[in-house]
Amino acid sequence: MNRLSTRTGIGVEDVRRTFVEYFEERGHRTVTGSTLLPPPGDPVLFTTSGMHPLTPYLEGRPHPLGRRLVNVQRCLRTTDLDEVGDLTHLTVFEMLGTWSLGDYELPQSIEWGYRLLTEGFGVDPGRLHTTVFGGDERSGPDTGSLETWRRLGVPVELTVDDNWWSGGPTGPCGPDSEMFLWTGDTEPRSTPTGDDRWVEVWNHVSMRYRTRPDGTLEPLPRRNVDTGLGLERLTTLLQGRTSVFDCDVFTPWRRHLPLLWGDLDETSTRLVTDHLRSSLVVLGDGVRPSSTGRGYVLRRIVRRVLTTLWRDDPTRELVDLPGELIEHTRDHFRQDTDPGLVRDVLLDEERRFRRLLDVGRKVLDRPRFRGPLTEDDLRHLHDTHGLPRDLVQNLRGEPAPSTPQTPTPQMR
Ligand code: SER
């Protein structure tokens, strides 16, 4: 890739610090990022974005730190689990975010965003493109953003649905403007919707409506701005890499895993790296593997690691996981995990899964279970032999169901 930025040698910690300081200098107070666990009563299992813990404040509650906020928030998304292994998807990642709670509006946010990317991070302005909400029956076109981008000399593409942000069927929402960086080897061409070498880096949302349960919109008490930027993705681009796994966040993993399980192919190495690191962060936030809720998500992630490792070598073991990887993850996420405890939990889970697989293979080898399985068969396998549906599908080489973001029924 051609150079996107004039800054050389920038590391993930520089990116984080530069971002936070830039907004602190402009009157923002730093909110300490919360853990991956949303507050009790939240219907979602894990924090999924920087704005997630701030939802009550975006809906009108005064924030104790004032009306300009910045933070770095760890997030977990299981919606993309099947994409992990490609160049960009991570299960646990960090989001840089800024908020104006009824203070400044989108044009100011855009101007700061542009200046931070170009002057702060040295991004070549010729490699920027943006998209802006073009207007529909919900809300008129976002002329303030359009004029700001034109004044800054950045090309704009108008869209409708791609520039309307909402976190779900109800709750805060509004028009947004997304910033894209050109990652191609040629001069920039086309537009963000026309060429996927335009990679989205930063979303600036004018969060000024709430969707009611009946689908209609009502104005929020204040017009807010909510912005979010993936730390690992920006770092990867600034470091001139195409794979997020090649940015410095993953340096120790890149060093250790080939020594440990050197014959894993690249896609599997990425999956194992992502899922093991995500498991460490989830464990560090106090979750333990279990049959429901968050613990079940953790169990699914660990089992996906083991399934990948054992696919071509069943002797691979988590006991070999280097302490440096546990400590590096703990320090990066500023957790106080006990590495010994984490290792014990992982080994316990590994033993449990191995036992279950042994049982599963024997049971599924019986003539009754060789053909297509009925709902009764699946229930019997679960209730009598402790074999959850996803494991049965896995052992039979069938696609596994997706991992939920919201609470799940009981699974072993
Ligand atoms: N809410 C927006 C997003 O998640 C910006 O933070 O992309």
CSV table of C-alpha atoms and ligand atoms in Angstrom, one decimal:
chain,number,residue,atom,x,y,z
A,1,MET,CA,0.0,0.0,0.0
A,2,ASN,CA,1.2,3.6,-0.7
A,3,ARG,CA,1.8,5.7,2.3
A,4,LEU,CA,-1.4,6.9,3.8
A,5,SER,CA,0.3,9.0,6.5
A,6,THR,CA,3.5,11.0,6.9
A,7,ARG,CA,3.9,9.8,10.5
A,8,THR,CA,6.2,7.0,10.7
A,9,GLY,CA,6.7,4.6,13.6
A,10,ILE,CA,3.4,5.5,15.2
A,11,GLY,CA,2.2,2.8,17.7
A,12,VAL,CA,-1.2,2.0,19.1
A,13,GLU,CA,-0.4,3.8,22.4
A,14,ASP,CA,0.6,6.9,20.5
A,15,VAL,CA,-2.7,6.8,18.6
A,16,ARG,CA,-4.7,6.4,21.8
A,17,ARG,CA,-2.8,9.2,23.5
A,18,THR,CA,-2.9,11.6,20.5
A,19,PHE,CA,-6.7,11.1,20.2
A,20,VAL,CA,-7.5,11.7,23.8
A,21,GLU,CA,-5.2,14.7,24.3
A,22,TYR,CA,-6.5,16.3,21.1
A,23,PHE,CA,-10.0,16.3,22.5
A,24,GLU,CA,-9.0,17.2,26.1
A,25,GLU,CA,-7.3,20.3,24.6
A,26,ARG,CA,-10.7,21.2,23.2
A,27,GLY,CA,-12.5,21.0,26.5
A,28,HIS,CA,-13.5,17.3,26.6
A,29,ARG,CA,-13.2,15.4,29.8
A,30,THR,CA,-12.0,11.8,29.7
A,31,VAL,CA,-14.6,9.2,30.8
A,32,THR,CA,-12.9,6.1,32.1
A,33,GLY,CA,-13.8,3.3,29.8
A,34,SER,CA,-16.1,0.7,31.5
A,35,THR,CA,-15.6,-3.1,31.4
A,36,LEU,CA,-17.2,-5.3,28.7
A,37,LEU,CA,-20.2,-5.8,31.1
A,38,PRO,CA,-23.1,-3.4,30.6
A,39,PRO,CA,-24.9,-2.2,33.8
A,40,PRO,CA,-27.5,-4.6,35.3
A,41,GLY,CA,-30.8,-4.4,33.4
A,42,ASP,CA,-29.2,-3.8,30.0
A,43,PRO,CA,-30.7,-6.3,27.5
A,44,VAL,CA,-27.4,-6.8,25.7
A,45,LEU,CA,-24.8,-9.1,27.1
A,46,PHE,CA,-21.6,-7.1,26.3
A,47,THR,CA,-20.7,-3.5,25.6
A,48,THR,CA,-20.8,-3.2,21.8
A,49,SER,CA,-19.7,0.4,21.2
A,50,GLY,CA,-18.3,3.4,22.9
A,51,MET,CA,-21.6,5.1,23.2
A,52,HIS,CA,-23.3,2.1,24.7
A,53,PRO,CA,-22.5,2.9,28.4
A,54,LEU,CA,-23.4,6.6,27.7
A,55,THR,CA,-26.9,5.9,26.4
A,56,PRO,CA,-28.7,7.4,29.4
A,57,TYR,CA,-26.8,10.6,28.9
A,58,LEU,CA,-27.5,10.8,25.2
A,59,GLU,CA,-31.1,10.4,26.1
A,60,GLY,CA,-31.0,13.5,28.4
A,61,ARG,CA,-29.5,12.7,31.8
A,62,PRO,CA,-26.8,15.3,32.8
A,63,HIS,CA,-23.3,13.7,32.8
A,64,PRO,CA,-21.3,14.4,35.9
A,65,LEU,CA,-18.2,15.3,33.8
A,66,GLY,CA,-20.1,17.9,31.6
A,67,ARG,CA,-21.1,18.2,28.0
A,68,ARG,CA,-17.9,17.3,26.1
A,69,LEU,CA,-16.6,13.8,26.6
A,70,VAL,CA,-13.9,11.6,25.2
A,71,ASN,CA,-13.1,7.9,25.9
A,72,VAL,CA,-11.5,4.6,24.9
A,73,GLN,CA,-14.0,1.8,25.4
A,74,ARG,CA,-13.4,-1.9,25.0
A,75,CYS,CA,-16.2,-3.6,23.0
A,76,LEU,CA,-17.2,-7.1,22.1
A,77,ARG,CA,-19.3,-8.0,19.1
A,78,THR,CA,-20.4,-11.5,18.3
A,79,THR,CA,-22.4,-10.6,15.3
A,80,ASP,CA,-19.3,-10.8,13.1
A,81,LEU,CA,-17.9,-14.0,14.6
A,82,ASP,CA,-18.0,-15.9,11.4
A,83,GLU,CA,-16.0,-13.1,9.7
A,84,VAL,CA,-13.1,-13.5,12.1
A,85,GLY,CA,-10.1,-14.8,10.3
A,86,ASP,CA,-10.4,-12.2,7.5
A,87,LEU,CA,-8.2,-9.1,7.5
A,88,THR,CA,-10.3,-6.7,9.5
A,89,HIS,CA,-12.7,-8.3,12.0
A,90,LEU,CA,-12.0,-8.6,15.7
A,91,THR,CA,-14.3,-9.9,18.4
A,92,VAL,CA,-12.9,-7.7,21.1
A,93,PHE,CA,-11.7,-4.3,20.0
A,94,GLU,CA,-11.4,-0.8,21.3
A,95,MET,CA,-13.3,2.2,20.2
A,96,LEU,CA,-12.2,5.8,20.5
A,97,GLY,CA,-15.2,8.1,21.0
A,98,THR,CA,-16.2,11.7,21.5
A,99,TRP,CA,-19.5,13.2,22.6
A,100,SER,CA,-21.1,16.6,22.6
A,101,LEU,CA,-24.1,16.4,25.0
A,102,GLY,CA,-26.2,19.3,23.6
A,103,ASP,CA,-23.1,21.4,23.2
A,104,TYR,CA,-21.4,21.8,19.7
A,105,GLU,CA,-22.9,20.3,16.5
A,106,LEU,CA,-21.8,18.0,13.7
A,107,PRO,CA,-19.9,20.7,11.6
A,108,GLN,CA,-17.6,21.4,14.6
A,109,SER,CA,-17.1,17.7,15.2
A,110,ILE,CA,-16.3,17.1,11.5
A,111,GLU,CA,-13.8,20.0,11.4
A,112,TRP,CA,-11.9,18.6,14.5
A,113,GLY,CA,-12.0,15.1,13.0
A,114,TYR,CA,-10.5,16.3,9.7
A,115,ARG,CA,-7.8,18.3,11.5
A,116,LEU,CA,-6.9,15.4,13.8
A,117,LEU,CA,-6.6,12.9,11.0
A,118,THR,CA,-4.6,15.2,8.7
A,119,GLU,CA,-2.6,17.4,11.1
A,120,GLY,CA,-2.4,15.1,14.1
A,121,PHE,CA,-2.0,11.7,12.4
A,122,GLY,CA,-0.5,13.0,9.2
A,123,VAL,CA,-3.1,11.5,6.8
A,124,ASP,CA,-2.8,12.7,3.3
A,125,PRO,CA,-6.0,14.8,2.7
A,126,GLY,CA,-6.1,13.6,-0.9
A,127,ARG,CA,-6.9,10.1,0.5
A,128,LEU,CA,-10.0,11.1,2.3
A,129,HIS,CA,-13.6,10.8,1.2
A,130,THR,CA,-16.8,11.2,3.2
A,131,THR,CA,-20.4,10.3,3.0
A,132,VAL,CA,-23.3,12.5,4.2
A,133,PHE,CA,-27.0,12.0,4.8
A,134,GLY,CA,-28.9,13.1,1.7
A,135,GLY,CA,-32.3,13.4,3.3
A,136,ASP,CA,-35.5,11.4,3.2
A,137,GLU,CA,-39.0,11.5,4.7
A,138,ARG,CA,-37.5,11.1,8.2
A,139,SER,CA,-35.2,14.1,8.1
A,140,GLY,CA,-34.0,16.7,5.5
A,141,PRO,CA,-30.5,16.6,4.0
A,142,ASP,CA,-27.6,17.3,6.3
A,143,THR,CA,-26.6,20.6,4.7
A,144,GLY,CA,-24.4,21.6,7.7
A,145,SER,CA,-22.1,18.6,7.2
A,146,LEU,CA,-22.1,19.0,3.4
A,147,GLU,CA,-21.0,22.6,3.5
A,148,THR,CA,-18.3,21.8,6.1
A,149,TRP,CA,-16.8,19.1,4.0
A,150,ARG,CA,-17.0,21.2,0.9
A,151,ARG,CA,-15.1,24.1,2.7
A,152,LEU,CA,-12.5,21.6,3.8
A,153,GLY,CA,-12.1,20.4,0.2
A,154,VAL,CA,-13.0,16.7,0.9
A,155,PRO,CA,-15.2,14.9,-1.7
A,156,VAL,CA,-18.6,14.0,-0.5
A,157,GLU,CA,-21.0,11.1,-1.5
A,158,LEU,CA,-24.6,11.5,-0.4
A,159,THR,CA,-26.5,8.4,0.7
A,160,VAL,CA,-29.6,7.7,2.7
A,161,ASP,CA,-29.6,4.4,4.6
A,162,ASP,CA,-25.8,4.2,4.9
A,163,ASN,CA,-25.8,7.6,6.6
A,164,TRP,CA,-28.5,7.0,9.2
A,165,TRP,CA,-27.2,5.6,12.4
A,166,SER,CA,-29.3,3.7,15.0
A,167,GLY,CA,-28.3,1.2,17.5
A,168,GLY,CA,-31.4,-0.9,17.3
A,169,PRO,CA,-35.1,-0.8,16.6
A,170,THR,CA,-35.7,1.7,19.4
A,171,GLY,CA,-33.4,4.3,21.1
A,172,PRO,CA,-31.2,7.2,20.0
A,173,CYS,CA,-30.5,7.7,16.3
A,174,GLY,CA,-29.8,10.3,13.6
A,175,PRO,CA,-28.0,11.2,10.4
A,176,ASP,CA,-24.3,10.7,10.3
A,177,SER,CA,-21.2,11.5,8.3
A,178,GLU,CA,-18.6,8.8,7.8
A,179,MET,CA,-14.9,9.4,7.0
A,180,PHE,CA,-13.2,6.9,4.6
A,181,LEU,CA,-9.5,6.5,3.8
A,182,TRP,CA,-8.2,5.2,0.5
A,183,THR,CA,-6.2,2.0,0.9
A,184,GLY,CA,-5.7,1.1,-2.8
A,185,ASP,CA,-2.3,1.1,-4.5
A,186,THR,CA,-3.6,3.5,-7.2
A,187,GLU,CA,-4.7,7.1,-7.0
A,188,PRO,CA,-8.0,7.3,-5.2
A,189,ARG,CA,-11.0,6.6,-7.4
A,190,SER,CA,-14.7,6.1,-7.3
A,191,THR,CA,-16.6,6.7,-4.0
A,192,PRO,CA,-17.1,4.8,-0.7
A,193,THR,CA,-20.1,2.9,-1.9
A,194,GLY,CA,-18.5,2.2,-5.3
A,195,ASP,CA,-15.1,0.8,-4.3
A,196,ASP,CA,-14.3,-1.1,-1.1
A,197,ARG,CA,-10.8,0.1,-1.0
A,198,TRP,CA,-12.3,3.1,0.7
A,199,VAL,CA,-12.2,1.9,4.3
A,200,GLU,CA,-14.5,3.6,6.9
A,201,VAL,CA,-12.6,4.9,9.8
A,202,TRP,CA,-14.7,7.4,11.7
A,203,ASN,CA,-18.4,7.8,12.1
A,204,HIS,CA,-19.8,11.2,13.3
A,205,VAL,CA,-23.5,10.9,14.3
A,206,SER,CA,-25.8,13.8,14.9
A,207,MET,CA,-27.8,12.0,17.6
A,208,ARG,CA,-30.9,14.0,17.8
A,209,TYR,CA,-33.8,11.6,17.6
A,210,ARG,CA,-35.1,8.6,19.4
A,211,THR,CA,-37.0,5.8,17.7
A,212,ARG,CA,-40.2,5.1,19.6
A,213,PRO,CA,-41.4,1.4,19.9
A,214,ASP,CA,-44.0,2.1,17.1
A,215,GLY,CA,-41.1,3.1,14.8
A,216,THR,CA,-41.8,6.8,14.7
A,217,LEU,CA,-39.2,9.4,15.6
A,218,GLU,CA,-39.2,12.0,18.4
A,219,PRO,CA,-36.6,14.7,18.9
A,220,LEU,CA,-34.2,14.0,21.9
A,221,PRO,CA,-34.2,16.7,24.6
A,222,ARG,CA,-30.8,17.8,23.3
A,223,ARG,CA,-29.0,17.6,20.0
A,224,ASN,CA,-25.9,15.5,20.6
A,225,VAL,CA,-22.9,14.4,18.6
A,226,ASP,CA,-21.6,10.8,19.0
A,227,THR,CA,-18.5,9.7,17.2
A,228,GLY,CA,-16.7,6.4,17.1
A,229,LEU,CA,-13.4,5.2,15.6
A,230,GLY,CA,-11.9,1.7,15.8
A,231,LEU,CA,-8.5,2.0,17.5
A,232,GLU,CA,-7.0,-1.1,15.9
A,233,ARG,CA,-8.3,-0.3,12.4
A,234,LEU,CA,-6.9,3.3,12.5
A,235,THR,CA,-3.6,2.1,13.8
A,236,THR,CA,-3.4,-0.6,11.1
A,237,LEU,CA,-4.0,2.0,8.4
A,238,LEU,CA,-1.5,4.5,9.9
A,239,GLN,CA,1.1,1.7,10.0
A,240,GLY,CA,0.5,1.0,6.3
A,241,ARG,CA,-0.8,-2.5,6.9
A,242,THR,CA,-3.6,-4.3,5.3
A,243,SER,CA,-4.3,-6.9,8.0
A,244,VAL,CA,-5.3,-5.7,11.5
A,245,PHE,CA,-3.3,-8.6,12.8
A,246,ASP,CA,-0.2,-7.0,11.5
A,247,CYS,CA,-0.5,-3.8,13.5
A,248,ASP,CA,1.6,-3.6,16.7
A,249,VAL,CA,-1.3,-4.6,19.0
A,250,PHE,CA,-0.6,-8.1,17.9
A,251,THR,CA,3.2,-8.1,17.8
A,252,PRO,CA,3.7,-10.6,20.7
A,253,TRP,CA,1.0,-12.9,19.2
A,254,ARG,CA,2.8,-12.8,15.8
A,255,ARG,CA,6.0,-13.8,17.6
A,256,HIS,CA,4.7,-16.6,19.8
A,257,LEU,CA,2.0,-18.4,17.8
A,258,PRO,CA,4.2,-19.6,14.9
A,259,LEU,CA,6.6,-21.1,17.5
A,260,LEU,CA,3.8,-22.8,19.3
A,261,TRP,CA,1.5,-24.0,16.6
A,262,GLY,CA,3.6,-23.1,13.5
A,263,ASP,CA,1.8,-25.2,11.0
A,264,LEU,CA,-1.6,-23.4,11.4
A,265,ASP,CA,-2.7,-21.7,8.2
A,266,GLU,CA,-3.0,-17.9,8.2
A,267,THR,CA,-6.8,-17.7,8.6
A,268,SER,CA,-6.7,-20.1,11.5
A,269,THR,CA,-3.8,-18.2,13.1
A,270,ARG,CA,-5.9,-15.0,12.9
A,271,LEU,CA,-9.0,-16.7,14.4
A,272,VAL,CA,-7.0,-18.3,17.2
A,273,THR,CA,-5.2,-15.0,18.0
A,274,ASP,CA,-8.5,-13.1,18.0
A,275,HIS,CA,-10.5,-15.6,20.0
A,276,LEU,CA,-7.8,-16.3,22.6
A,277,ARG,CA,-7.1,-12.7,23.1
A,278,SER,CA,-10.9,-12.0,23.4
A,279,SER,CA,-11.3,-14.8,25.9
A,280,LEU,CA,-8.5,-13.4,28.0
A,281,VAL,CA,-10.2,-10.0,28.1
A,282,VAL,CA,-13.6,-11.4,28.9
A,283,LEU,CA,-12.0,-13.5,31.7
A,284,GLY,CA,-10.2,-10.4,32.9
A,285,ASP,CA,-13.6,-8.7,33.2
A,286,GLY,CA,-14.7,-11.5,35.6
A,287,VAL,CA,-16.8,-13.7,33.3
A,288,ARG,CA,-16.4,-17.5,33.7
A,289,PRO,CA,-17.4,-20.1,31.1
A,290,SER,CA,-21.0,-21.4,31.8
A,291,SER,CA,-24.1,-22.7,30.1
A,292,THR,CA,-25.9,-19.4,29.8
A,293,GLY,CA,-25.5,-15.7,29.0
A,294,ARG,CA,-22.0,-14.2,28.9
A,295,GLY,CA,-20.4,-17.3,30.2
A,296,TYR,CA,-21.9,-19.2,27.3
A,297,VAL,CA,-20.5,-16.7,24.8
A,298,LEU,CA,-17.0,-17.1,26.4
A,299,ARG,CA,-17.4,-20.9,26.2
A,300,ARG,CA,-18.3,-20.7,22.5
A,301,ILE,CA,-15.3,-18.5,21.8
A,302,VAL,CA,-12.9,-20.9,23.6
A,303,ARG,CA,-14.4,-23.9,21.9
A,304,ARG,CA,-13.9,-22.3,18.5
A,305,VAL,CA,-10.2,-21.9,19.4
A,306,LEU,CA,-10.0,-25.5,20.4
A,307,THR,CA,-11.9,-26.8,17.3
A,308,THR,CA,-9.5,-24.8,15.1
A,309,LEU,CA,-6.4,-26.1,16.9
A,310,TRP,CA,-7.5,-29.7,16.9
A,311,ARG,CA,-8.7,-29.8,13.3
A,312,ASP,CA,-5.4,-31.0,12.1
A,313,ASP,CA,-3.5,-31.8,15.3
A,314,PRO,CA,-5.5,-33.0,18.4
A,315,THR,CA,-2.4,-32.9,20.6
A,316,ARG,CA,-2.3,-29.1,20.6
A,317,GLU,CA,-2.9,-27.8,24.1
A,318,LEU,CA,-3.7,-24.5,25.8
A,319,VAL,CA,-1.3,-25.3,28.6
A,320,ASP,CA,1.5,-24.1,26.2
A,321,LEU,CA,0.0,-20.6,26.0
A,322,PRO,CA,2.9,-18.3,26.9
A,323,GLY,CA,2.4,-16.1,30.0
A,324,GLU,CA,3.6,-13.1,28.0
A,325,LEU,CA,0.5,-13.2,25.9
A,326,ILE,CA,-1.7,-13.2,29.0
A,327,GLU,CA,0.2,-10.4,30.6
A,328,HIS,CA,0.4,-8.3,27.4
A,329,THR,CA,-3.4,-8.5,27.0
A,330,ARG,CA,-4.0,-7.7,30.7
A,331,ASP,CA,-1.7,-4.7,30.6
A,332,HIS,CA,-3.1,-3.4,27.3
A,333,PHE,CA,-6.6,-3.5,28.7
A,334,ARG,CA,-5.5,-2.2,32.1
A,335,GLN,CA,-7.0,-5.2,33.9
A,336,ASP,CA,-5.7,-6.9,37.0
A,337,THR,CA,-6.1,-10.5,35.9
A,338,ASP,CA,-4.2,-13.2,37.7
A,339,PRO,CA,-2.4,-15.1,34.9
A,340,GLY,CA,-2.4,-18.4,36.9
A,341,LEU,CA,-6.2,-18.2,37.4
A,342,VAL,CA,-6.9,-17.4,33.8
A,343,ARG,CA,-4.7,-20.4,32.7
A,344,ASP,CA,-6.5,-22.7,35.2
A,345,VAL,CA,-9.9,-21.7,33.8
A,346,LEU,CA,-8.8,-22.2,30.2
A,347,LEU,CA,-7.4,-25.6,31.0
A,348,ASP,CA,-10.5,-26.7,32.8
A,349,GLU,CA,-12.6,-25.6,29.9
A,350,GLU,CA,-10.3,-27.5,27.5
A,351,ARG,CA,-10.6,-30.7,29.6
A,352,ARG,CA,-14.3,-30.4,29.7
A,353,PHE,CA,-14.6,-29.9,25.9
A,354,ARG,CA,-12.3,-32.9,25.2
A,355,ARG,CA,-14.4,-35.1,27.4
A,356,LEU,CA,-17.6,-33.9,25.7
A,357,LEU,CA,-16.1,-34.5,22.3
A,358,ASP,CA,-15.1,-38.1,23.2
A,359,VAL,CA,-18.7,-38.8,24.4
A,360,GLY,CA,-20.2,-37.1,21.4
A,361,ARG,CA,-18.2,-39.1,18.9
A,362,LYS,CA,-19.1,-42.4,20.5
A,363,VAL,CA,-22.8,-41.5,20.8
A,364,LEU,CA,-23.1,-40.1,17.3
A,365,ASP,CA,-21.5,-43.2,15.9
A,366,ARG,CA,-24.6,-45.2,16.9
A,367,PRO,CA,-26.8,-46.2,13.9
A,368,ARG,CA,-29.7,-44.1,15.2
A,369,PHE,CA,-27.8,-40.8,14.9
A,370,ARG,CA,-26.0,-41.4,11.5
A,371,GLY,CA,-28.8,-40.1,9.3
A,372,PRO,CA,-30.6,-36.7,9.5
A,373,LEU,CA,-31.5,-35.8,13.1
A,374,THR,CA,-34.9,-34.9,14.3
A,375,GLU,CA,-35.8,-32.3,17.0
A,376,ASP,CA,-36.4,-35.3,19.3
A,377,ASP,CA,-32.9,-36.7,18.5
A,378,LEU,CA,-31.4,-33.4,19.3
A,379,ARG,CA,-33.3,-33.1,22.6
A,380,HIS,CA,-32.3,-36.6,23.5
A,381,LEU,CA,-28.7,-35.9,22.8
A,382,HIS,CA,-28.8,-32.9,24.9
A,383,ASP,CA,-30.8,-34.2,27.8
A,384,THR,CA,-29.4,-37.7,28.1
A,385,HIS,CA,-25.8,-37.3,26.9
A,386,GLY,CA,-25.1,-33.6,27.6
A,387,LEU,CA,-24.4,-32.8,23.9
A,388,PRO,CA,-25.5,-29.3,23.0
A,389,ARG,CA,-27.0,-28.8,19.5
A,390,ASP,CA,-24.0,-26.7,18.3
A,391,LEU,CA,-21.6,-29.4,19.3
A,392,VAL,CA,-23.6,-32.1,17.6
A,393,GLN,CA,-23.6,-30.0,14.4
A,394,ASN,CA,-19.9,-29.4,14.8
A,395,LEU,CA,-19.1,-33.1,15.1
A,396,ARG,CA,-21.3,-33.8,12.1
A,397,GLY,CA,-19.5,-31.2,10.1
A,398,GLU,CA,-22.6,-29.0,9.8
A,399,PRO,CA,-22.5,-25.2,10.1
A,400,ALA,CA,-22.8,-24.0,13.7
A,401,PRO,CA,-25.5,-21.5,14.7
A,402,SER,CA,-24.5,-17.9,15.2
A,403,THR,CA,-23.4,-16.7,18.6
A,404,PRO,CA,-26.0,-14.4,20.2
A,405,GLN,CA,-25.4,-10.9,21.4
A,406,THR,CA,-28.4,-11.1,23.7
A,407,PRO,CA,-29.1,-13.8,26.4
A,408,THR,CA,-29.5,-17.3,25.3
A,409,PRO,CA,-31.3,-20.5,26.3
A,410,GLN,CA,-29.5,-22.9,28.5
A,411,MET,CA,-26.6,-24.7,26.9
A,412,ARG,CA,-24.1,-27.1,28.4
B,1,SER,N1,-22.6,5.2,17.4
B,1,SER,C1,-21.7,5.2,16.3
B,1,SER,C2,-21.1,3.9,16.0
B,1,SER,O1,-21.2,3.0,16.8
B,1,SER,C3,-20.5,6.2,16.6
B,1,SER,O2,-20.0,5.9,17.9
B,1,SER,O3,-20.5,3.7,14.9
